[in-house]
């Protein structure tokens, strides 16, 4: 009989300051949804979500401002006026990670932990040796 190895399950990026490498960016221009897929040197993954468009089809200024700062910091170019979402792939960004717990919407009485990123800073690579996956 074949066996399937088990993992420790999903765990958010630990609290503290981390450097992330962006390995993929999904963008749906119809709905203004952008997802940035990132990984730490230790192999822990994280996704940042940006809703660039409101439900009524107008631009979400707050999300656009947040994404603009994120992208300009990632690319270390604060003069940018526009980018293709794929320009972010294989670039690095440093951020502080804090955990926030909120009640689960699916399982009453259960708490869900989210990793919130803040204090973005320019990074030109990992500050530790990456772990091979």
Coordinates of N, CA and C in Angstrom, one line a residue, residues 3-109:
X3 N 2.0 5.1 0.8 CA 1.7 6.0 1.9 C 1.9 7.5 1.4
X4 N 1.2 8.3 2.0 CA 1.2 9.7 1.7 C 1.8 10.5 2.9
X5 N 2.9 11.2 2.7 CA 3.5 11.9 3.9 C 2.6 13.1 4.3
X6 N 2.5 13.3 5.6 CA 1.7 14.4 6.1 C 2.6 15.6 6.5
X7 N 2.1 16.8 6.4 CA 2.8 18.0 6.8 C 2.3 18.5 8.1
X8 N 2.9 19.5 8.7 CA 2.4 20.1 9.9 C 1.2 21.0 9.7
X9 N 0.7 21.1 8.5 CA -0.4 22.0 8.2 C 0.0 23.4 7.8
X10 N -0.9 24.2 7.6 CA -0.7 25.6 7.2 C -0.4 26.4 8.5
X11 N 0.7 27.2 8.4 CA 1.0 28.2 9.5 C 1.3 29.5 8.8
X12 N 0.8 30.6 9.4 CA 1.2 31.9 8.8 C 2.7 32.2 9.1
X13 N 3.2 33.2 8.3 CA 4.5 33.6 8.5 C 4.7 34.1 9.9
X14 N 5.7 33.7 10.6 CA 5.9 34.1 12.0 C 6.0 35.6 12.2
X15 N 5.6 36.1 13.3 CA 5.8 37.6 13.6 C 7.2 38.0 13.5
X16 N 7.5 39.2 13.1 CA 8.8 39.7 13.1 C 9.1 40.4 11.7
X17 N 10.3 40.7 11.4 CA 10.7 41.3 10.1 C 11.2 40.2 9.2
X18 N 10.7 40.2 8.0 CA 11.1 39.2 7.0 C 11.3 39.8 5.6
X19 N 12.1 39.1 4.8 CA 12.3 39.5 3.4 C 11.5 38.4 2.6
X20 N 10.8 38.9 1.7 CA 10.0 38.1 0.8 C 10.4 38.2 -0.6
X21 N 10.4 37.0 -1.3 CA 10.6 37.0 -2.8 C 9.2 36.8 -3.4
X22 N 8.9 37.7 -4.4 CA 7.6 37.5 -5.1 C 7.8 36.5 -6.2
X23 N 7.1 35.4 -6.2 CA 7.3 34.4 -7.1 C 6.1 34.3 -8.1
X24 N 5.0 35.0 -7.9 CA 3.9 35.0 -8.8 C 3.0 36.1 -8.5
X25 N 2.3 36.7 -9.5 CA 1.3 37.7 -9.3 C 0.1 37.4 -10.2
X26 N -1.1 37.3 -9.6 CA -2.3 37.0 -10.4 C -3.1 38.3 -10.4
X27 N -3.5 38.7 -11.6 CA -4.3 40.0 -11.7 C -5.5 39.7 -12.7
X28 N -6.7 40.1 -12.2 CA -7.9 40.0 -13.0 C -8.4 41.5 -13.2
X29 N -8.1 42.1 -14.3 CA -8.4 43.5 -14.6 C -9.9 43.7 -14.7
X30 N -10.7 42.7 -15.0 CA -12.1 42.9 -15.0 C -12.7 43.2 -13.7
X31 N -12.2 42.6 -12.6 CA -12.7 42.8 -11.3 C -11.7 43.6 -10.4
X32 N -10.5 43.9 -10.9 CA -9.5 44.7 -10.2 C -8.9 43.9 -9.0
X33 N -8.9 42.6 -9.1 CA -8.4 41.8 -8.0 C -6.9 41.4 -8.4
X34 N -6.0 41.6 -7.4 CA -4.6 41.4 -7.6 C -4.1 40.6 -6.4
X35 N -3.4 39.5 -6.6 CA -2.9 38.6 -5.6 C -1.4 38.5 -5.8
X36 N -0.6 38.9 -4.8 CA 0.9 38.8 -4.9 C 1.3 37.6 -4.0
X37 N 1.9 36.6 -4.6 CA 2.4 35.4 -4.0 C 3.8 35.6 -3.6
X38 N 4.1 35.4 -2.3 CA 5.5 35.6 -1.8 C 6.0 34.4 -1.0
X39 N 7.3 34.3 -0.8 CA 7.9 33.3 0.0 C 9.1 33.9 0.7
X40 N 9.3 33.4 2.0 CA 10.5 33.8 2.8 C 11.6 32.9 2.4
X41 N 12.8 33.2 2.9 CA 14.0 32.3 2.7 C 13.8 31.0 3.3
X42 N 12.9 30.9 4.4 CA 12.7 29.6 5.0 C 11.6 28.8 4.3
X43 N 11.0 29.3 3.3 CA 10.0 28.6 2.5 C 8.6 28.8 2.9
X44 N 8.3 29.7 3.9 CA 7.0 30.0 4.3 C 6.3 31.0 3.3
X45 N 5.1 30.6 2.8 CA 4.5 31.4 1.8 C 3.5 32.4 2.4
X46 N 3.2 33.4 1.7 CA 2.2 34.5 2.1 C 1.6 35.0 0.8
X47 N 0.4 35.5 0.9 CA -0.3 36.1 -0.2 C -0.8 37.5 0.3
X48 N -0.5 38.5 -0.5 CA -1.1 39.8 -0.3 C -2.2 40.1 -1.3
X49 N -3.3 40.5 -0.8 CA -4.5 40.8 -1.7 C -4.8 42.3 -1.8
X50 N -5.0 42.7 -3.1 CA -5.4 44.1 -3.3 C -6.6 44.1 -4.2
X51 N -7.7 44.8 -3.7 CA -8.9 45.0 -4.5 C -8.9 46.4 -5.0
X52 N -8.4 46.5 -6.3 CA -8.1 47.8 -6.9 C -9.4 48.5 -7.4
X53 N -10.5 47.7 -7.4 CA -11.8 48.2 -8.0 C -12.9 47.9 -7.0
X54 N -13.8 48.9 -6.8 CA -14.9 48.7 -5.9 C -16.0 47.9 -6.7
X55 N -17.0 47.4 -6.0 CA -18.1 46.6 -6.6 C -18.8 47.4 -7.7
X56 N -18.8 48.8 -7.6 CA -19.6 49.6 -8.6 C -18.7 49.9 -9.8
X57 N -17.5 49.3 -9.8 CA -16.6 49.5 -11.0 C -15.7 50.7 -10.9
X58 N -15.8 51.5 -9.9 CA -14.9 52.7 -9.7 C -13.6 52.2 -9.0
X59 N -12.6 53.0 -9.2 CA -11.3 52.6 -8.6 C -11.3 52.8 -7.1
X60 N -10.7 51.8 -6.4 CA -10.6 51.9 -4.9 C -9.3 52.6 -4.6
X61 N -9.4 53.9 -4.3 CA -8.3 54.8 -4.1 C -7.3 54.3 -3.0
X62 N -7.9 53.8 -1.9 CA -7.1 53.3 -0.8 C -6.3 52.1 -1.2
X63 N -6.9 51.1 -1.9 CA -6.1 49.9 -2.3 C -5.1 50.3 -3.4
X64 N -5.5 51.2 -4.3 CA -4.5 51.7 -5.3 C -3.3 52.3 -4.7
X65 N -3.6 53.2 -3.7 CA -2.4 53.8 -3.0 C -1.5 52.8 -2.3
X66 N -2.2 51.8 -1.6 CA -1.4 50.8 -0.9 C -0.6 49.9 -1.9
X67 N -1.2 49.6 -3.0 CA -0.5 48.8 -4.0 C 0.6 49.6 -4.7
X68 N 0.4 50.9 -5.0 CA 1.4 51.7 -5.6 C 2.6 51.8 -4.7
X69 N 2.4 52.0 -3.4 CA 3.5 52.0 -2.5 C 4.3 50.7 -2.4
X70 N 3.5 49.6 -2.4 CA 4.1 48.3 -2.3 C 4.9 48.0 -3.6
X71 N 4.4 48.3 -4.8 CA 5.1 48.1 -6.0 C 6.3 49.0 -6.2
X72 N 6.2 50.2 -5.9 CA 7.3 51.2 -6.0 C 8.4 50.8 -5.0
X73 N 8.1 50.3 -3.8 CA 9.1 49.8 -2.9 C 9.7 48.6 -3.4
X74 N 8.9 47.6 -3.8 CA 9.5 46.4 -4.4 C 10.5 46.6 -5.5
X75 N 10.1 47.5 -6.4 CA 11.0 47.8 -7.6 C 12.0 48.9 -7.3
X76 N 12.0 49.4 -6.1 CA 12.9 50.5 -5.7 C 12.9 51.6 -6.7
X77 N 11.7 52.0 -7.1 CA 11.6 53.1 -8.1 C 10.3 53.9 -7.8
X78 N 10.5 55.0 -7.1 CA 9.4 55.8 -6.6 C 8.9 56.8 -7.7
X79 N 9.5 56.7 -8.9 CA 9.0 57.6 -10.0 C 8.1 56.9 -11.0
X80 N 7.8 55.6 -10.7 CA 6.9 54.8 -11.6 C 5.6 55.4 -11.7
X81 N 5.0 55.4 -12.9 CA 3.6 55.8 -13.2 C 2.7 54.7 -13.5
X82 N 3.3 53.6 -14.0 CA 2.5 52.3 -14.2 C 3.4 51.2 -14.4
X83 N 2.9 50.0 -14.1 CA 3.7 48.7 -14.3 C 2.8 47.6 -14.8
X84 N 3.4 46.6 -15.4 CA 2.7 45.4 -15.7 C 2.8 44.5 -14.4
X85 N 1.8 43.9 -14.0 CA 1.8 43.1 -12.7 C 3.0 42.1 -12.7
X86 N 3.4 41.6 -13.8 CA 4.4 40.6 -13.8 C 5.8 41.2 -13.6
X87 N 5.9 42.5 -13.6 CA 7.2 43.2 -13.3 C 7.7 42.9 -11.9
X88 N 6.7 42.6 -11.0 CA 7.1 42.3 -9.6 C 7.7 41.0 -9.3
X89 N 7.5 40.0 -10.3 CA 8.0 38.7 -10.1 C 9.5 38.6 -10.0
X90 N 10.0 37.9 -9.0 CA 11.4 37.7 -8.7 C 12.1 38.9 -8.1
X91 N 11.3 39.8 -7.6 CA 11.8 40.9 -6.8 C 11.6 40.7 -5.3
X92 N 12.2 41.4 -4.5 CA 12.2 41.2 -3.0 C 11.6 42.4 -2.3
X93 N 11.0 42.2 -1.2 CA 10.5 43.3 -0.3 C 10.6 42.8 1.1
X94 N 11.0 43.8 2.0 CA 11.1 43.5 3.4 C 9.8 44.1 4.1
X95 N 9.3 43.4 5.1 CA 8.1 43.8 5.8 C 8.1 43.3 7.2
X96 N 7.4 44.0 8.1 CA 7.1 43.6 9.4 C 5.8 42.7 9.4
X97 N 5.8 41.6 10.1 CA 4.7 40.7 10.1 C 4.1 40.8 11.5
X98 N 2.8 41.0 11.6 CA 2.1 40.9 12.9 C 0.9 40.0 12.7
X99 N 0.5 39.3 13.7 CA -0.6 38.4 13.6 C -1.9 39.1 14.2
X100 N -3.0 38.9 13.5 CA -4.3 39.4 14.0 C -5.2 38.2 14.0
X101 N -5.9 38.1 15.2 CA -6.9 37.0 15.3 C -8.3 37.6 15.2
X102 N -9.1 36.9 14.4 CA -10.6 37.3 14.3 C -11.4 36.0 14.4
X103 N -12.7 36.1 14.8 CA -13.5 35.0 14.8 C -13.7 34.4 13.4
X104 N -13.8 33.1 13.3 CA -14.0 32.5 12.0 C -15.4 32.7 11.5
X105 N -15.6 33.0 10.2 CA -16.9 33.1 9.6 C -17.5 31.8 9.3
X106 N -16.7 30.7 9.3 CA -17.2 29.4 8.9 C -17.4 28.5 10.1
X107 N -16.7 28.7 11.1 CA -16.7 27.8 12.3 C -16.9 28.6 13.6
X108 N -18.1 28.8 14.0 CA -18.5 29.6 15.2 C -17.7 29.1 16.4
X109 N -17.1 30.1 17.1 CA -16.3 29.8 18.3 C -14.8 29.6 18.0

